[in-house]
Coordinates of C-alpha atoms and ligand atoms in Angstrom, one line a residue:
X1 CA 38.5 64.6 -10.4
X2 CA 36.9 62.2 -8.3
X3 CA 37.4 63.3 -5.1
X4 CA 36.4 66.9 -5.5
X5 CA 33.3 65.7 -6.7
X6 CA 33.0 63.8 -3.8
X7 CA 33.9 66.8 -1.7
X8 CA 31.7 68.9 -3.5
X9 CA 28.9 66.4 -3.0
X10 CA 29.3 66.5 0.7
X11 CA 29.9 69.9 0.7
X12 CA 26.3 70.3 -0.8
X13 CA 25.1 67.7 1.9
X14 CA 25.7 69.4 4.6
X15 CA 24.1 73.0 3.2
X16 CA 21.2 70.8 2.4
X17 CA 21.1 69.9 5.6
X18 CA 22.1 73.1 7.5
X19 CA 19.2 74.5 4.8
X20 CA 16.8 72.2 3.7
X21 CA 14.4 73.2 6.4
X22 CA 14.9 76.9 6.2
X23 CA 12.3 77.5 3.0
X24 CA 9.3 76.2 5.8
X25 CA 11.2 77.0 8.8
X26 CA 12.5 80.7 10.2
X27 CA 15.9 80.2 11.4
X28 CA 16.9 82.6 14.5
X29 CA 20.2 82.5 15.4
X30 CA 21.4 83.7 18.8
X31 CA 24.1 83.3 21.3
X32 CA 24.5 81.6 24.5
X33 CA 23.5 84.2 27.3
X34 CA 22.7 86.7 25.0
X35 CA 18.9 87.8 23.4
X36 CA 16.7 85.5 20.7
X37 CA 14.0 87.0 18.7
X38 CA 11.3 85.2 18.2
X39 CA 9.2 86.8 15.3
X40 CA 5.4 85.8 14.6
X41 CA 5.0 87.7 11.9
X42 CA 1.5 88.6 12.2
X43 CA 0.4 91.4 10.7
X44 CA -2.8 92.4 11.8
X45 CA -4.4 93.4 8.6
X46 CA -8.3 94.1 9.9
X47 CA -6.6 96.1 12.8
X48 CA -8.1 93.7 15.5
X49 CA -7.9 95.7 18.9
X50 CA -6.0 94.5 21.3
X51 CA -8.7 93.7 23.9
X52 CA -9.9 91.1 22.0
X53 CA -6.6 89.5 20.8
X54 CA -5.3 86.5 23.0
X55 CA -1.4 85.9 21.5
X56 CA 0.8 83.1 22.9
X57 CA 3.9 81.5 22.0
X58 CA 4.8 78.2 22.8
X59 CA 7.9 76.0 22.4
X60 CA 8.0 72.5 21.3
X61 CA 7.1 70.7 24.5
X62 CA 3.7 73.0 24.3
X63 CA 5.5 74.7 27.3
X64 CA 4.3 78.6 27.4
X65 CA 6.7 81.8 27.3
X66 CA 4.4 84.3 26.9
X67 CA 0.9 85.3 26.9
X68 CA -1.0 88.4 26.1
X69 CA -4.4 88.0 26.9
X70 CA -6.6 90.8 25.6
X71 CA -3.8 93.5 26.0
X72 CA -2.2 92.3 29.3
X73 CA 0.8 90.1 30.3
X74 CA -0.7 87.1 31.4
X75 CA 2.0 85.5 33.6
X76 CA 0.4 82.2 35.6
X77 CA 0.6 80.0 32.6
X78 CA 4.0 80.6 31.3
X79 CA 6.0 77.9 32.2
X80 CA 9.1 78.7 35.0
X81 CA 12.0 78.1 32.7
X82 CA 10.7 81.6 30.6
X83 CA 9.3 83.6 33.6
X84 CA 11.3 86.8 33.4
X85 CA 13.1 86.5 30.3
X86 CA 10.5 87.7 27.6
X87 CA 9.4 90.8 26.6
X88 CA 7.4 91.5 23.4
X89 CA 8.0 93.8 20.9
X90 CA 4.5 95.0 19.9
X91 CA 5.6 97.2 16.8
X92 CA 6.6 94.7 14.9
X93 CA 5.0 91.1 17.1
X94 CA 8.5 89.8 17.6
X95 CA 9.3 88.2 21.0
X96 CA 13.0 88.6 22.7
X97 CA 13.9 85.7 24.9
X98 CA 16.5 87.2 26.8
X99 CA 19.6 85.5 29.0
X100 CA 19.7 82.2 26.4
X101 CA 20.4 78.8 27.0
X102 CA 21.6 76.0 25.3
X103 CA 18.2 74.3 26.3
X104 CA 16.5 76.8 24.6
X105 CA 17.6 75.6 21.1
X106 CA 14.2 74.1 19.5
X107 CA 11.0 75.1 17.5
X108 CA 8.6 78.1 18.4
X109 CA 5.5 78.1 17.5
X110 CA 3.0 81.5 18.0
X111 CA -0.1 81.5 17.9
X112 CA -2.8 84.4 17.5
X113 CA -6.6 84.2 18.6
X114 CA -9.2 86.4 18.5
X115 CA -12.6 86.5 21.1
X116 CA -15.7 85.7 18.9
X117 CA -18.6 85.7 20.1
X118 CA -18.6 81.9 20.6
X119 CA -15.1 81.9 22.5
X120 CA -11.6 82.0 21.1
X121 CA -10.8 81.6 17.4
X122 CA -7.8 80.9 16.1
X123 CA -6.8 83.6 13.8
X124 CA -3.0 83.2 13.3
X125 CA -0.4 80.6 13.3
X126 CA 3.4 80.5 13.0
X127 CA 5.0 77.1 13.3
X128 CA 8.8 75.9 13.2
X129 CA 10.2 79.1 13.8
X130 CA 13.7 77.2 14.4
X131 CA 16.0 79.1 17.5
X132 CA 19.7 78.2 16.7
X133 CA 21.7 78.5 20.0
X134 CA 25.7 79.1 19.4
X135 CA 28.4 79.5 22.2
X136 CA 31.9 80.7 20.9
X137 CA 34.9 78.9 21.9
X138 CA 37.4 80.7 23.9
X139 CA 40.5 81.6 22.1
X140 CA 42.9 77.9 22.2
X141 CA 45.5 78.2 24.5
X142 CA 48.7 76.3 24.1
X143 CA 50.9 75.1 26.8
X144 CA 54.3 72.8 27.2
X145 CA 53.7 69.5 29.5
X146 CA 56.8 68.3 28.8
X147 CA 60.2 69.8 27.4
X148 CA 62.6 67.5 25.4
X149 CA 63.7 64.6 27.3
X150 CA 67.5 62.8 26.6
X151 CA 66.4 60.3 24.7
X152 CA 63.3 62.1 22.8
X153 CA 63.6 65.6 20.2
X154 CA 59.8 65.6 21.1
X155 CA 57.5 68.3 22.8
X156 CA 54.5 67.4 24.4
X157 CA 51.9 70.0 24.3
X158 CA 48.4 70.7 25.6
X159 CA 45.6 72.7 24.5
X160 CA 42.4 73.9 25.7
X161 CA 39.2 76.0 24.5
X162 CA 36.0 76.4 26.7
X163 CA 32.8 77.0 26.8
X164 CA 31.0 76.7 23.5
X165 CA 28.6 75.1 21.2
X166 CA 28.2 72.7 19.2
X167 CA 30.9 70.3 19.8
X168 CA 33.8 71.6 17.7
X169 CA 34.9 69.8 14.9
X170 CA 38.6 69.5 14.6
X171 CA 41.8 71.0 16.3
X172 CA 45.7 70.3 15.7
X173 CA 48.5 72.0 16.3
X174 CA 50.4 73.7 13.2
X175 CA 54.5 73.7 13.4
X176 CA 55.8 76.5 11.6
X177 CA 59.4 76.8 10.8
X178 CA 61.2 79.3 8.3
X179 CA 60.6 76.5 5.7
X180 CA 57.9 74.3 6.4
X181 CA 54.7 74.3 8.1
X182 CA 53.2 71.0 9.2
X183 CA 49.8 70.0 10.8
X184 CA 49.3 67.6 12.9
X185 CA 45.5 66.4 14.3
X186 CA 45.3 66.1 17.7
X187 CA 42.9 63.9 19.5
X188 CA 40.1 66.0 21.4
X189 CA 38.7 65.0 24.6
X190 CA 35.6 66.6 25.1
X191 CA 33.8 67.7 28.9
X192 CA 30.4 68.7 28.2
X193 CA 28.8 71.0 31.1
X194 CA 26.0 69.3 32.8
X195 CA 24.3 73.0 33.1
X196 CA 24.6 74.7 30.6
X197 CA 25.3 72.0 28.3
X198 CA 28.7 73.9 27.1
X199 CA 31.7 72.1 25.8
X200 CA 35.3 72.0 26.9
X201 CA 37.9 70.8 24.6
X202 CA 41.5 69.8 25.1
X203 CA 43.8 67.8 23.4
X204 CA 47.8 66.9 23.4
X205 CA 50.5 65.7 21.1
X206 CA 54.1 65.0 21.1
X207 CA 55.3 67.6 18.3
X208 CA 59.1 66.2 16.8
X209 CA 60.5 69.5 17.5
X210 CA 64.0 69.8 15.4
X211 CA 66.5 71.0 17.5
X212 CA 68.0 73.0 14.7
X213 CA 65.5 75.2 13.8
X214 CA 63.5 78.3 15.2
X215 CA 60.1 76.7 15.5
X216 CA 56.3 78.9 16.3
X217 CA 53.9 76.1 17.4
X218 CA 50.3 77.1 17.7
X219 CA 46.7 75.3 18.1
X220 CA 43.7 75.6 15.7
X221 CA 40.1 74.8 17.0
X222 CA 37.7 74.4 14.0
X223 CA 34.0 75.1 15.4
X224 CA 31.0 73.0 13.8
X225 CA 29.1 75.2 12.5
X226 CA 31.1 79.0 12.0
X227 CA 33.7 79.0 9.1
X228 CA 36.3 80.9 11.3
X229 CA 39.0 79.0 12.9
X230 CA 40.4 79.8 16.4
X231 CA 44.1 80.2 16.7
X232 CA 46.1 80.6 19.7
X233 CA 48.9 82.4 20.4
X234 CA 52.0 81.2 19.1
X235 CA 54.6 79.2 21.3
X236 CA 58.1 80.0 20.2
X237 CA 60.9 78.0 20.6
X238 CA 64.2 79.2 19.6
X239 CA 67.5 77.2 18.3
X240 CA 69.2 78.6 21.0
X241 CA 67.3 78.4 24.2
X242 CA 66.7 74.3 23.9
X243 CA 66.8 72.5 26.8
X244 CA 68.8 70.1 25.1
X245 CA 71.3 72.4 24.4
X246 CA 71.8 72.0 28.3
X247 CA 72.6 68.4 27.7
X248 CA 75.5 69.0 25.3
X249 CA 77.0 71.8 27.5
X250 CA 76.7 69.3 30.5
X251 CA 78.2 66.9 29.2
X252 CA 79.8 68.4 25.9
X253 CA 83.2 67.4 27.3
X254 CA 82.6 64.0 28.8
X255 CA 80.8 62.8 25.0
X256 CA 83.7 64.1 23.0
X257 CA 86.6 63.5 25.1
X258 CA 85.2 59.7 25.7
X259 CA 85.5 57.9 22.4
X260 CA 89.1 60.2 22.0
X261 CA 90.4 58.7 24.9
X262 CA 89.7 55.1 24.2
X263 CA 91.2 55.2 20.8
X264 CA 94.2 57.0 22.0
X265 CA 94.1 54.0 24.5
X266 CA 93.9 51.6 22.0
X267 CA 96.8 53.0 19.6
X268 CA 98.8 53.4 22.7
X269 CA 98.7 50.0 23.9
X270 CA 98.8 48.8 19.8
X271 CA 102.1 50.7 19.6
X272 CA 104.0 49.4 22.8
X273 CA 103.0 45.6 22.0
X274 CA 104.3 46.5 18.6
X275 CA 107.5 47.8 19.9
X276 CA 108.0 44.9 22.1
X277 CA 107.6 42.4 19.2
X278 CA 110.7 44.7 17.1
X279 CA 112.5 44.3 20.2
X280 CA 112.6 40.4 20.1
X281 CA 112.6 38.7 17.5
X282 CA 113.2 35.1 17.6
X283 CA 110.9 31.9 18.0
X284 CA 111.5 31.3 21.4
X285 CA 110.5 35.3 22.2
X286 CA 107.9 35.2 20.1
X287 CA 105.6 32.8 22.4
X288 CA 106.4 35.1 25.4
X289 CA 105.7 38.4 22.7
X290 CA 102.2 36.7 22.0
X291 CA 101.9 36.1 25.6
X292 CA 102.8 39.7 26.5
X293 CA 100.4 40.9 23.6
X294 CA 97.7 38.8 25.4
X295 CA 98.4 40.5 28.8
X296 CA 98.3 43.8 27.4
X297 CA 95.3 43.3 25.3
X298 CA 93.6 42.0 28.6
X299 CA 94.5 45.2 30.4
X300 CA 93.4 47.3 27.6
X301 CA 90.2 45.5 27.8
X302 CA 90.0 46.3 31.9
X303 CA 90.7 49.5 30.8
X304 CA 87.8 49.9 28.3
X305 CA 85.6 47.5 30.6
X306 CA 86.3 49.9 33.9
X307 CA 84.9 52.4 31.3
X308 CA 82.0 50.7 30.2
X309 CA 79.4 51.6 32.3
X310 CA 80.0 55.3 32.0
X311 CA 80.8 55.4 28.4
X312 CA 77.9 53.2 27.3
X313 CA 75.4 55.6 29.2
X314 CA 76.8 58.4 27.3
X315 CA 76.4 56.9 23.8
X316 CA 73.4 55.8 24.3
X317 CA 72.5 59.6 25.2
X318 CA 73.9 60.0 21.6
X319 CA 72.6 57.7 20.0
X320 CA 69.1 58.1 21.2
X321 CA 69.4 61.5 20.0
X322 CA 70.3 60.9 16.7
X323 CA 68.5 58.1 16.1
X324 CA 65.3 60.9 17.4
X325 CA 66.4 63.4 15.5
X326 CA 66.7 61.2 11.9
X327 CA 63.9 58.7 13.0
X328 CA 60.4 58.6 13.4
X329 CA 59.0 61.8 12.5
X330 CA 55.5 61.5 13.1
X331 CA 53.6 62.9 15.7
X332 CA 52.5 61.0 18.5
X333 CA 48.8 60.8 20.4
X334 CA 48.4 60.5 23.7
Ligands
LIG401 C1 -6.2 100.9 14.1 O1 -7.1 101.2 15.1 C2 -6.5 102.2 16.0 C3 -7.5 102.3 17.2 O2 -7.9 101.1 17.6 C4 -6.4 103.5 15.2 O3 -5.9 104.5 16.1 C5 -5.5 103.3 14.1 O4 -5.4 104.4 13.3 C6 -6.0 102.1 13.2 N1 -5.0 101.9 12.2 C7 -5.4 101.5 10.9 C8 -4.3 101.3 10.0 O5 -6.5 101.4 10.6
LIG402 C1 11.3 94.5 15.8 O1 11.5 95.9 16.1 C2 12.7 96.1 16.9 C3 12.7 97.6 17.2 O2 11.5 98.1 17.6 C4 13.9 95.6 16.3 O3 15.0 95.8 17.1 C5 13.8 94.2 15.9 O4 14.9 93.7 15.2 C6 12.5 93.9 15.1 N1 12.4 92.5 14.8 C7 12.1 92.0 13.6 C8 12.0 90.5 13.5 O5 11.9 92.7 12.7
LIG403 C1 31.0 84.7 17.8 O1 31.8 84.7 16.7 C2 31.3 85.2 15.5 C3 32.3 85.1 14.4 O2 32.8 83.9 14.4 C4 30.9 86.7 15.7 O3 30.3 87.2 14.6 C5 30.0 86.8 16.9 O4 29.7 88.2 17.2 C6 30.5 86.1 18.1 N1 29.5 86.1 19.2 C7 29.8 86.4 20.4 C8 28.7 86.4 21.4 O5 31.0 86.6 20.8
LIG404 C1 60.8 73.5 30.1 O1 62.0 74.2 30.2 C2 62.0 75.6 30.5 C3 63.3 76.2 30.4 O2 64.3 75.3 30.1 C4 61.4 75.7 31.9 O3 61.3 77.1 32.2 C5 60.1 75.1 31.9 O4 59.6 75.1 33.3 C6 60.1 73.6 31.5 N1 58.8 73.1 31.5 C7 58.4 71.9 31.8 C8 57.0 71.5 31.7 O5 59.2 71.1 32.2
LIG405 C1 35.2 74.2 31.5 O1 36.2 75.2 31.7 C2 35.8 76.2 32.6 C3 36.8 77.3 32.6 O2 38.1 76.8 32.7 C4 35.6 75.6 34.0 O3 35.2 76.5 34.9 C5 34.6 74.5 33.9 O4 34.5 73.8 35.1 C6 34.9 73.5 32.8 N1 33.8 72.6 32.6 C7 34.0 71.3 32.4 C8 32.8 70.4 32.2 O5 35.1 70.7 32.3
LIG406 C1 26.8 66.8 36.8 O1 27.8 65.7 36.7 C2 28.4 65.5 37.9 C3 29.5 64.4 37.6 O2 29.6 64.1 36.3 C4 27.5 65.0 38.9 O3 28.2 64.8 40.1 C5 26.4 66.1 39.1 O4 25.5 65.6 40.0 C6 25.7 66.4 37.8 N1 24.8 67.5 38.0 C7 23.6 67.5 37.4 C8 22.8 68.7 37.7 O5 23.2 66.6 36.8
LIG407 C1 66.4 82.1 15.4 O1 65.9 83.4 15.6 C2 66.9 84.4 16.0 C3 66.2 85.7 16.2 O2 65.1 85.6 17.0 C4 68.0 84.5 14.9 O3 69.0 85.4 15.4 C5 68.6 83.1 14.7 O4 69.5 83.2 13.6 C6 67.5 82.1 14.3 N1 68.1 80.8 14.2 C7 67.8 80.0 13.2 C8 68.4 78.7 13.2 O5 67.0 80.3 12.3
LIG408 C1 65.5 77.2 4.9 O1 65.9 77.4 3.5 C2 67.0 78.2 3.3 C3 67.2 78.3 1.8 O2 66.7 77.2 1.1 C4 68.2 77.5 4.0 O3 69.4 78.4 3.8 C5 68.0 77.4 5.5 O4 69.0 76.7 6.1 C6 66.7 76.6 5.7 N1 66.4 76.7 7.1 C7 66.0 75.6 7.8 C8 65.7 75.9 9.2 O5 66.0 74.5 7.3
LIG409 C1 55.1 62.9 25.8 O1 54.1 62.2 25.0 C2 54.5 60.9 24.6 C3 53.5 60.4 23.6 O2 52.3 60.1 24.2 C4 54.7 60.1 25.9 O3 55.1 58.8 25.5 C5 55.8 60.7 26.7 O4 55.8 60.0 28.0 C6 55.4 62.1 27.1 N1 56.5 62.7 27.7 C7 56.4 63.3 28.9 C8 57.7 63.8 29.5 O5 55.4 63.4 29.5

């Protein structure tokens, strides 16, 4: 019970935050490069002429976008970073701010005055008109750095989103197979454009991939502040095309045939010391039957030792790979 009240609470947090603001505030949300409107919701109710209106908007550095001074664009004191990408919709007194940047995100303010006989009165006001800038993320894409290795079941796998805004939340990579699905988290390194104040994300992991199984591996990219989660395309990997299979085709023969030979070896060399000591019995032959036994037991051993290097290198192929395979499941940052 606890913790979904918790979750609940911070659930609730974070509308309060996202709308706390919006009952005095008019939040317009618009996307990177594309058009904002900026409303100022003045309605004109005396039906003030035009020649005698003087409407500005401003953004929160007081810095100008446009001006309509008695019925004419009035472009010396709007400020360079707007010069060219305004125009105003007079039906209905909303501003577009065309071609919008990240910088743009901030409060508008518009304000309406009227010539009086004694100079410019303020007539109309419209503050904290809040412009929400987004960017989507590109659709994740997921790529392989690193196959399976001898010693390791695990994939190593990158992947990489551009160009949006806010700074994404989360992303992991998801491991389906025809039983399970597993996420993992993977650790995000964000680049944040200098310009246009985009981000770049990428992140890897080392995915335990089970050699067994038919696996579809894919990446998730959770944005900040959009509910829908960005997928990429699948990366399949099929029981039979492993690279390690390649490994046990390789050397299939030399790992099975190894440990057969040394025991046949063994019982070989077992069986002829055994036949020696039926062959002589006695005290005095028994001496020379321990002595042969010793000498064939230290030729056995050459035998195994000439072997050793070889042999060891292949079981510690196997055994790396089954201790992999039954060990430490757990995905790994890097
Ligand atoms: C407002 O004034 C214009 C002329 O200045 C006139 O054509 C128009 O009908 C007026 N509208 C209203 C609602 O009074
Ligand atoms: C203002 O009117 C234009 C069409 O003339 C429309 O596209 C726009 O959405 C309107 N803006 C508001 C804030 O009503
Ligand atoms: C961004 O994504 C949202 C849905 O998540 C969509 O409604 C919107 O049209 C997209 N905007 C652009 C510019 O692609
Ligand atoms: C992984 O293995 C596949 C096929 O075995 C090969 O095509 C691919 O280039 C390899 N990738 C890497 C990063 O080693
Ligand atoms: C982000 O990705 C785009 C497209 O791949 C690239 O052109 C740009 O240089 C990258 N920016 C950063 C800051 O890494
Ligand atoms: C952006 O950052 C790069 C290196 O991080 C720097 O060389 C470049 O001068 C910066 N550009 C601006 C406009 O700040
Ligand atoms: C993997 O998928 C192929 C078809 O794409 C299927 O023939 C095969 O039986 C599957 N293997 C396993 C282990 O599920
Ligand atoms: C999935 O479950 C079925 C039935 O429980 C089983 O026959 C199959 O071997 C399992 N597959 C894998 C890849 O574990
Ligand atoms: C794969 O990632 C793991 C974990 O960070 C790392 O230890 C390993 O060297 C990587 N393998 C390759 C072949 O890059």
């Amino acid at each position: 019970m606890k913790p979904s009240i918790m979750e609940l609470r911070s659930i609730l947090f974070v509308i309060f935050i996202f709308f706390s603001d919006a009952v005095s505030a008019i939040k317009c949300l618009a996307y990177f490069s594309e058009t904002a409107d900026l409303p100022c919701h003045f309605i004109n109710p005396q039906n003030i002429s035009l020649d005698e209106l003087v409407v500005f908007w401003q953004d929160q550095h007081n810095r100008v976008l446009y001006e309509l001074y008695k019925g004419k664009e009035k472009p010396e004191n709007v400020h360079p970073m707007y010069k060219g990408r305004t125009s105003l919709d007079q039906d209905n007194w909303t501003l577009r701010l065309h071609n919008v940047q990240i910088k743009d995100r901030g409060s508008y303010q518009c304000y309406v005055h009227r010539q009086g006989p004694n100079g410019l009165v303020s007539i109309h006001q419209k503050i904290d008109n809040y412009l929400l800038v987004l960017a989507n993320f590109s659709q994740p894409e997921i790529s392989l750095i690193s196959n399976r290795t001898e010693n390791s079941d695990n994939i190593n796998f990158t992947c990489a989103s551009t160009k949006g805004y806010p700074e994404p939340k989360k992303m992991s990579f998801v491991l389906k197979t025809e039983n399970s699905t597993n996420e993992y988290d993977a650790l995000m390194n964000i680049f944040q454009d200098n310009i246009t104040e985009l981000y770049n994300v990428s992140g890897s992991l080392s995915l335990p991939v089970s050699p067994e199984a038919n696996v579809s591996i894919f990446c998730v990219l959770q944005p900040t502040l959009t509910q829908t989660w960005l997928r990429s395309q699948p990366y399949n990997i099929d029981a039979k095309s492993r690279n390690t299979r390649q490994l046990f085709t390789d050397h299939g023969i030399l790992i099975t045939t190894l440990p057969v030979l040394f025991i046949v070896c063994v019982t070989v060399v077992s069986l002829i010391v055994k036949k020696r000591k039926k062959k002589q019995p006695g005290p005095s032959h028994e001496c020379e039957a321990i002595e042969m036994e010793g000498e064939e037991n230290e030729q056995a051993k050459q035998r195994v030792e000439n072997r050793v290097p070889e042999r060891s290198d292949e079981t510690q192929c196997v055994d790396n790979i089954s201790k992999t395979a039954s060990g430490d499941k757990s995905a790994t940052h890097f």
